[in-house]
Amino acid sequence: MSRESQPNHDELRARIAALEARVARLEAERLTKPPTTERAAPPTPTLRAPSPGLGPRAPVTPPIKLRQRKRRQPEAAVDYERLVGLTVLGWVGVAAVVVAAAYFGQLGWARLGPGARTIVVYLLGAGLISAGAVLRHRVVTRYIALLWGAGTALTYLAGTLAYLRYDVISSPVAVAALLGSSALGQYLAWRLRDQVMATVALALAYAAPVLVGAPSPTPTAFFALLLALHTWGSWTEHRFGWRAARALSVAATTALVIGWYLDRGPGSATSFGIHIAVVWLLLAGPELLRVAASRDVGTLRAALLFAGGIVATLAILSRPDTARWFGLPAAGAWLLLGGSLAQRDINTGAWLARVGSLVLPIGVARWLVPGLGTGERAQELAYLAALPAAALLLFVVRRWTRVAEQGAAVAGALTIIGAFAIENLTTVAALLQWPLTVAPPLLLLVLGHSPVAWLAGLGIGALASGSWFVVVFAGPDAMALAVSSTALLAAFATTLGARRRSRLLTNASTVVFVLLLVMWTLHFVEQLIRPASDPLLASGATLLWNARFGAIALLVALTVAARRSLANDNKIERTALGVVALVGTYVAGLFELLDFVAPWSFGPRAVATSLYSLAFALAVSVAGFRTQNAALRWAALVAFGGIALKVAVHDLSQVDTPIRVLVSGVLGGVLLLVAWGYARSQRPAE
């Protein structure tokens, strides 16, 4: 290596010393410089224009904008002094001026007549309005609203005094004067864009015909005035968003229409129906136009449309002379309207179609109800067949109207009501007409879309099935037929609930089975306590071959089938249905035995029931061991304990010695046999 290529150590040492001196100087400056809280902003990169002729232009990166955090402005405190001084005291002053003008009109003047006094009040109102116009650009708007509101109220008061107190103008002129004052208030409110003032002026307009009275014998002119005011309220809502004015117009129009008919009567059927329909149509007009333009009206307004529509339609159908002829056309119109609008707004269309679904079965019933209770079987059959047909029609068009369940429920309820008017049917006729009675609830169960609809179908169906045979077919076998038919429906509902995994439906059907067993037991217990000389078997029935035993046997069979259709995780339902089947089997044989031994004396009857109960408990215990079911074994053990107590306390004191030997021996033998079963299987499978 040459001497020139070796590193110059002296030069390196000089550079390191210079760097150390510079660092020391910077550290000293940092320590002596006072601290600052301001943070220097990062430099903004400058944009350089691309050089021409040097290939494609590079993308220009915009300067980085720092996101500045907006400071939350503190909310302005409420100026309570200004609120009290301007608003509260101002409106109190307005009220005082109006009261003073009213007293002024009531004074007894010697030279100033009624007309002059009215003019003075008008001039006072005009003066306040003029003062507001002069001061409009000098004071706050709220004070101008006070002056103009007081002036409008005085002009309205002048018209009221002129008609009610002085009688210097006729009623049409008075209505025109009051409406003119209201129109003036509306104009001034529009100038100020004051919703409160506009709403008050609209309320004064609605009060005008009430104060003066409507001299027209027909409601047409009066309703036209109300609907014109409602149209104005609807326009102000559309133009300025004044919802209070629209709400007032709807409420006032509805109240005054109802008041008219309560005061003057409905009049002719045609006039009543047309006027009610037109009033509802014009009240709902803004929303209907909004939906026609494919704009949403909201759930609340759609529900109000439904409420108004159902009330108006039921008012028309409440009259016998209009219900029969207007019911079905009204239902068709509602369904057509709702189905058409549902294509643009499902929510509103469904609410309106829901009116038609409720009205259709009502219209059908009102059309055919004159044939009920007359004994004409063809007319009664037509009534029962028309209601399921109406419910089926609703389900057919549900894809278009979006509703059907409510109408089917109403059809089922009306079927039950019609059952109370049908009497003296034979057993065959009742069995043939029963499917028509339960058809609407069956449609709810099969075609319904929600658990609520399924629950309604089961409830209405159980009530319809039970009431049909009890009310229509009065006789000794009515309860048996009612229990059997309702058990069929409950078993069908349990199967549907299991397939749809609906715990609500399976729980409800289980409750129905329990109630059926209780009703059957109570009914036939009442029959068993009849005089012993008149048992059921003595009246012509055969042992184990009668309606009573057939009903409980069918109930037990359907309960077992329903239990088998449930999954194992439905433990509560399966347990309840198992108890129903077990208890039903026991009481079925017990009632037959009690009816058979009714002519015997008291002691032998008690022993017979004990022996039957002992045999039944033994059978349950054997079944428990064979199926390895601990619940059955426990039920048998409880039964054995109860039977032993009954024999010891009651039976042995009522019979002779030979029968005592028989009863106690049989009891002991059976109990030993059960104990032997437990001894063979020391730990039975659970």
CSV table of N, CA and C in Angstrom, one decimal, residues 604-678:
chain,number,residue,atom,x,y,z
A,604,PRO,N,-120.1,-51.6,48.0
A,604,PRO,CA,-119.6,-52.3,46.8
A,604,PRO,C,-119.1,-51.3,45.7
A,605,ARG,N,-119.8,-50.2,45.6
A,605,ARG,CA,-119.4,-49.3,44.6
A,605,ARG,C,-118.0,-48.7,44.9
A,606,ALA,N,-117.7,-48.4,46.2
A,606,ALA,CA,-116.4,-47.9,46.6
A,606,ALA,C,-115.3,-48.9,46.4
A,607,VAL,N,-115.6,-50.2,46.7
A,607,VAL,CA,-114.7,-51.3,46.5
A,607,VAL,C,-114.4,-51.5,45.0
A,608,ALA,N,-115.4,-51.4,44.2
A,608,ALA,CA,-115.2,-51.5,42.7
A,608,ALA,C,-114.3,-50.5,42.2
A,609,THR,N,-114.5,-49.2,42.6
A,609,THR,CA,-113.6,-48.2,42.1
A,609,THR,C,-112.1,-48.4,42.6
A,610,SER,N,-112.0,-48.9,43.9
A,610,SER,CA,-110.6,-49.1,44.4
A,610,SER,C,-109.9,-50.2,43.6
A,611,LEU,N,-110.7,-51.3,43.3
A,611,LEU,CA,-110.1,-52.4,42.5
A,611,LEU,C,-109.7,-51.9,41.1
A,612,TYR,N,-110.6,-51.1,40.5
A,612,TYR,CA,-110.3,-50.6,39.2
A,612,TYR,C,-109.0,-49.7,39.2
A,613,SER,N,-109.0,-48.8,40.2
A,613,SER,CA,-107.8,-47.9,40.4
A,613,SER,C,-106.5,-48.7,40.6
A,614,LEU,N,-106.6,-49.8,41.4
A,614,LEU,CA,-105.5,-50.7,41.7
A,614,LEU,C,-105.0,-51.3,40.4
A,615,ALA,N,-105.9,-51.8,39.6
A,615,ALA,CA,-105.6,-52.5,38.3
A,615,ALA,C,-104.9,-51.5,37.4
A,616,PHE,N,-105.5,-50.3,37.3
A,616,PHE,CA,-104.9,-49.2,36.4
A,616,PHE,C,-103.5,-48.9,36.9
A,617,ALA,N,-103.3,-48.7,38.2
A,617,ALA,CA,-102.0,-48.3,38.7
A,617,ALA,C,-101.0,-49.5,38.4
A,618,LEU,N,-101.4,-50.7,38.5
A,618,LEU,CA,-100.5,-51.8,38.2
A,618,LEU,C,-100.1,-51.8,36.7
A,619,ALA,N,-101.1,-51.5,35.8
A,619,ALA,CA,-100.8,-51.5,34.4
A,619,ALA,C,-99.8,-50.4,34.1
A,620,VAL,N,-100.0,-49.2,34.8
A,620,VAL,CA,-99.0,-48.1,34.5
A,620,VAL,C,-97.7,-48.5,35.0
A,621,SER,N,-97.6,-49.2,36.2
A,621,SER,CA,-96.3,-49.6,36.7
A,621,SER,C,-95.6,-50.6,35.8
A,622,VAL,N,-96.3,-51.6,35.2
A,622,VAL,CA,-95.8,-52.5,34.3
A,622,VAL,C,-95.3,-51.8,33.0
A,623,ALA,N,-96.1,-50.9,32.6
A,623,ALA,CA,-95.7,-50.1,31.4
A,623,ALA,C,-94.4,-49.3,31.7
A,624,GLY,N,-94.3,-48.8,32.9
A,624,GLY,CA,-93.1,-48.1,33.2
A,624,GLY,C,-91.9,-48.9,33.2
A,625,PHE,N,-92.0,-50.2,33.7
A,625,PHE,CA,-90.9,-51.1,33.7
A,625,PHE,C,-90.5,-51.6,32.3
A,626,ARG,N,-91.6,-51.8,31.5
A,626,ARG,CA,-91.3,-52.3,30.2
A,626,ARG,C,-90.6,-51.3,29.3
A,627,THR,N,-91.1,-50.0,29.4
A,627,THR,CA,-90.5,-48.9,28.6
A,627,THR,C,-89.4,-48.2,29.3
A,628,GLN,N,-89.0,-48.6,30.5
A,628,GLN,CA,-88.0,-48.0,31.3
A,628,GLN,C,-88.2,-46.5,31.4
A,629,ASN,N,-89.5,-46.2,31.7
A,629,ASN,CA,-89.9,-44.8,31.9
A,629,ASN,C,-90.1,-44.5,33.4
A,630,ALA,N,-89.3,-43.7,33.9
A,630,ALA,CA,-89.3,-43.4,35.4
A,630,ALA,C,-90.6,-42.6,35.7
A,631,ALA,N,-91.1,-41.7,34.8
A,631,ALA,CA,-92.2,-40.9,35.1
A,631,ALA,C,-93.5,-41.8,35.3
A,632,LEU,N,-93.6,-42.9,34.5
A,632,LEU,CA,-94.8,-43.8,34.6
A,632,LEU,C,-94.6,-44.5,36.0
A,633,ARG,N,-93.4,-45.0,36.3
A,633,ARG,CA,-93.3,-45.7,37.6
A,633,ARG,C,-93.6,-44.8,38.8
A,634,TRP,N,-93.2,-43.6,38.7
A,634,TRP,CA,-93.5,-42.7,39.8
A,634,TRP,C,-95.0,-42.4,39.9
A,635,ALA,N,-95.6,-42.2,38.8
A,635,ALA,CA,-97.1,-42.0,38.8
A,635,ALA,C,-97.8,-43.2,39.4
A,636,ALA,N,-97.3,-44.4,39.1
A,636,ALA,CA,-97.9,-45.6,39.7
A,636,ALA,C,-97.7,-45.7,41.2
A,637,LEU,N,-96.5,-45.3,41.6
A,637,LEU,CA,-96.2,-45.3,43.1
A,637,LEU,C,-97.2,-44.4,43.8
A,638,VAL,N,-97.3,-43.2,43.3
A,638,VAL,CA,-98.2,-42.2,43.9
A,638,VAL,C,-99.7,-42.8,43.9
A,639,ALA,N,-100.1,-43.4,42.8
A,639,ALA,CA,-101.4,-44.0,42.8
A,639,ALA,C,-101.6,-45.1,43.8
A,640,PHE,N,-100.6,-46.0,44.0
A,640,PHE,CA,-100.6,-47.0,45.0
A,640,PHE,C,-100.8,-46.5,46.4
A,641,GLY,N,-100.0,-45.4,46.7
A,641,GLY,CA,-100.2,-44.8,48.0
A,641,GLY,C,-101.6,-44.3,48.2
A,642,GLY,N,-102.1,-43.6,47.2
A,642,GLY,CA,-103.5,-43.1,47.4
A,642,GLY,C,-104.5,-44.2,47.5
A,643,ILE,N,-104.4,-45.2,46.8
A,643,ILE,CA,-105.3,-46.3,46.9
A,643,ILE,C,-105.3,-47.0,48.2
A,644,ALA,N,-104.1,-47.3,48.7
A,644,ALA,CA,-103.9,-47.9,50.0
A,644,ALA,C,-104.5,-47.0,51.1
A,645,LEU,N,-104.4,-45.7,51.0
A,645,LEU,CA,-105.0,-44.8,52.0
A,645,LEU,C,-106.5,-44.9,51.9
A,646,LYS,N,-107.0,-44.9,50.7
A,646,LYS,CA,-108.5,-45.0,50.5
A,646,LYS,C,-109.1,-46.3,51.1
A,647,VAL,N,-108.4,-47.4,50.8
A,647,VAL,CA,-108.9,-48.7,51.3
A,647,VAL,C,-108.9,-48.7,52.8
A,648,ALA,N,-107.8,-48.2,53.4
A,648,ALA,CA,-107.7,-48.3,54.8
A,648,ALA,C,-108.6,-47.4,55.6
A,649,VAL,N,-108.9,-46.2,55.0
A,649,VAL,CA,-109.7,-45.2,55.8
A,649,VAL,C,-111.1,-45.3,55.4
A,650,HIS,N,-111.4,-45.7,54.2
A,650,HIS,CA,-112.8,-45.6,53.7
A,650,HIS,C,-113.5,-46.9,53.4
A,651,ASP,N,-112.8,-47.7,52.5
A,651,ASP,CA,-113.5,-48.9,52.0
A,651,ASP,C,-113.8,-49.9,53.0
A,652,LEU,N,-112.8,-50.2,53.9
A,652,LEU,CA,-112.9,-51.3,54.8
A,652,LEU,C,-114.0,-51.0,55.9
A,653,SER,N,-114.4,-49.8,56.1
A,653,SER,CA,-115.4,-49.4,57.0
A,653,SER,C,-116.8,-49.5,56.4
A,654,GLN,N,-116.9,-49.7,55.1
A,654,GLN,CA,-118.2,-49.6,54.4
A,654,GLN,C,-118.7,-51.0,53.9
A,655,VAL,N,-117.9,-52.1,54.1
A,655,VAL,CA,-118.3,-53.4,53.5
A,655,VAL,C,-118.2,-54.4,54.6
A,656,ASP,N,-118.8,-55.6,54.2
A,656,ASP,CA,-118.8,-56.7,55.2
A,656,ASP,C,-117.4,-57.4,55.2
A,657,THR,N,-117.3,-58.4,56.1
A,657,THR,CA,-116.0,-59.0,56.3
A,657,THR,C,-115.5,-59.8,55.1
A,658,PRO,N,-116.3,-60.5,54.4
A,658,PRO,CA,-115.7,-61.2,53.2
A,658,PRO,C,-115.1,-60.3,52.2
A,659,ILE,N,-115.8,-59.2,51.9
A,659,ILE,CA,-115.3,-58.2,50.9
A,659,ILE,C,-114.1,-57.5,51.5
A,660,ARG,N,-114.0,-57.3,52.8
A,660,ARG,CA,-112.8,-56.7,53.4
A,660,ARG,C,-111.6,-57.6,53.1
A,661,VAL,N,-111.8,-58.9,53.3
A,661,VAL,CA,-110.7,-59.9,53.0
A,661,VAL,C,-110.3,-59.8,51.6
A,662,LEU,N,-111.3,-59.7,50.7
A,662,LEU,CA,-111.0,-59.7,49.2
A,662,LEU,C,-110.2,-58.4,48.9
A,663,VAL,N,-110.6,-57.3,49.4
A,663,VAL,CA,-110.0,-56.0,49.0
A,663,VAL,C,-108.6,-55.9,49.6
A,664,SER,N,-108.4,-56.3,50.9
A,664,SER,CA,-107.1,-56.1,51.5
A,664,SER,C,-106.1,-57.2,50.9
A,665,GLY,N,-106.7,-58.4,50.6
A,665,GLY,CA,-105.8,-59.4,50.0
A,665,GLY,C,-105.3,-59.0,48.6
A,666,VAL,N,-106.2,-58.5,47.8
A,666,VAL,CA,-105.9,-58.0,46.4
A,666,VAL,C,-104.9,-56.9,46.5
A,667,LEU,N,-105.1,-55.9,47.4
A,667,LEU,CA,-104.2,-54.8,47.6
A,667,LEU,C,-102.8,-55.3,48.0
A,668,GLY,N,-102.8,-56.2,49.0
A,668,GLY,CA,-101.5,-56.7,49.4
A,668,GLY,C,-100.7,-57.4,48.3
A,669,GLY,N,-101.5,-58.3,47.6
A,669,GLY,CA,-100.8,-59.0,46.5
A,669,GLY,C,-100.3,-58.1,45.4
A,670,VAL,N,-101.0,-57.1,45.1
A,670,VAL,CA,-100.6,-56.2,44.0
A,670,VAL,C,-99.3,-55.5,44.5
A,671,LEU,N,-99.3,-55.0,45.7
A,671,LEU,CA,-98.2,-54.2,46.2
A,671,LEU,C,-96.9,-55.1,46.3
A,672,LEU,N,-97.1,-56.4,46.7
A,672,LEU,CA,-96.0,-57.3,46.7
A,672,LEU,C,-95.5,-57.6,45.3
A,673,LEU,N,-96.4,-57.7,44.4
A,673,LEU,CA,-96.0,-57.9,43.0
A,673,LEU,C,-95.1,-56.7,42.5
A,674,VAL,N,-95.5,-55.5,42.8
A,674,VAL,CA,-94.8,-54.4,42.4
A,674,VAL,C,-93.4,-54.3,43.1
A,675,ALA,N,-93.4,-54.7,44.4
A,675,ALA,CA,-92.1,-54.7,45.1
A,675,ALA,C,-91.2,-55.8,44.5
A,676,TRP,N,-91.8,-56.9,44.1
A,676,TRP,CA,-91.0,-58.0,43.4
A,676,TRP,C,-90.3,-57.4,42.1
A,677,GLY,N,-91.1,-56.6,41.4
A,677,GLY,CA,-90.6,-56.0,40.2
A,677,GLY,C,-89.4,-55.0,40.5
A,678,TYR,N,-89.5,-54.3,41.5
A,678,TYR,CA,-88.4,-53.4,41.9
A,678,TYR,C,-87.2,-54.3,42.4
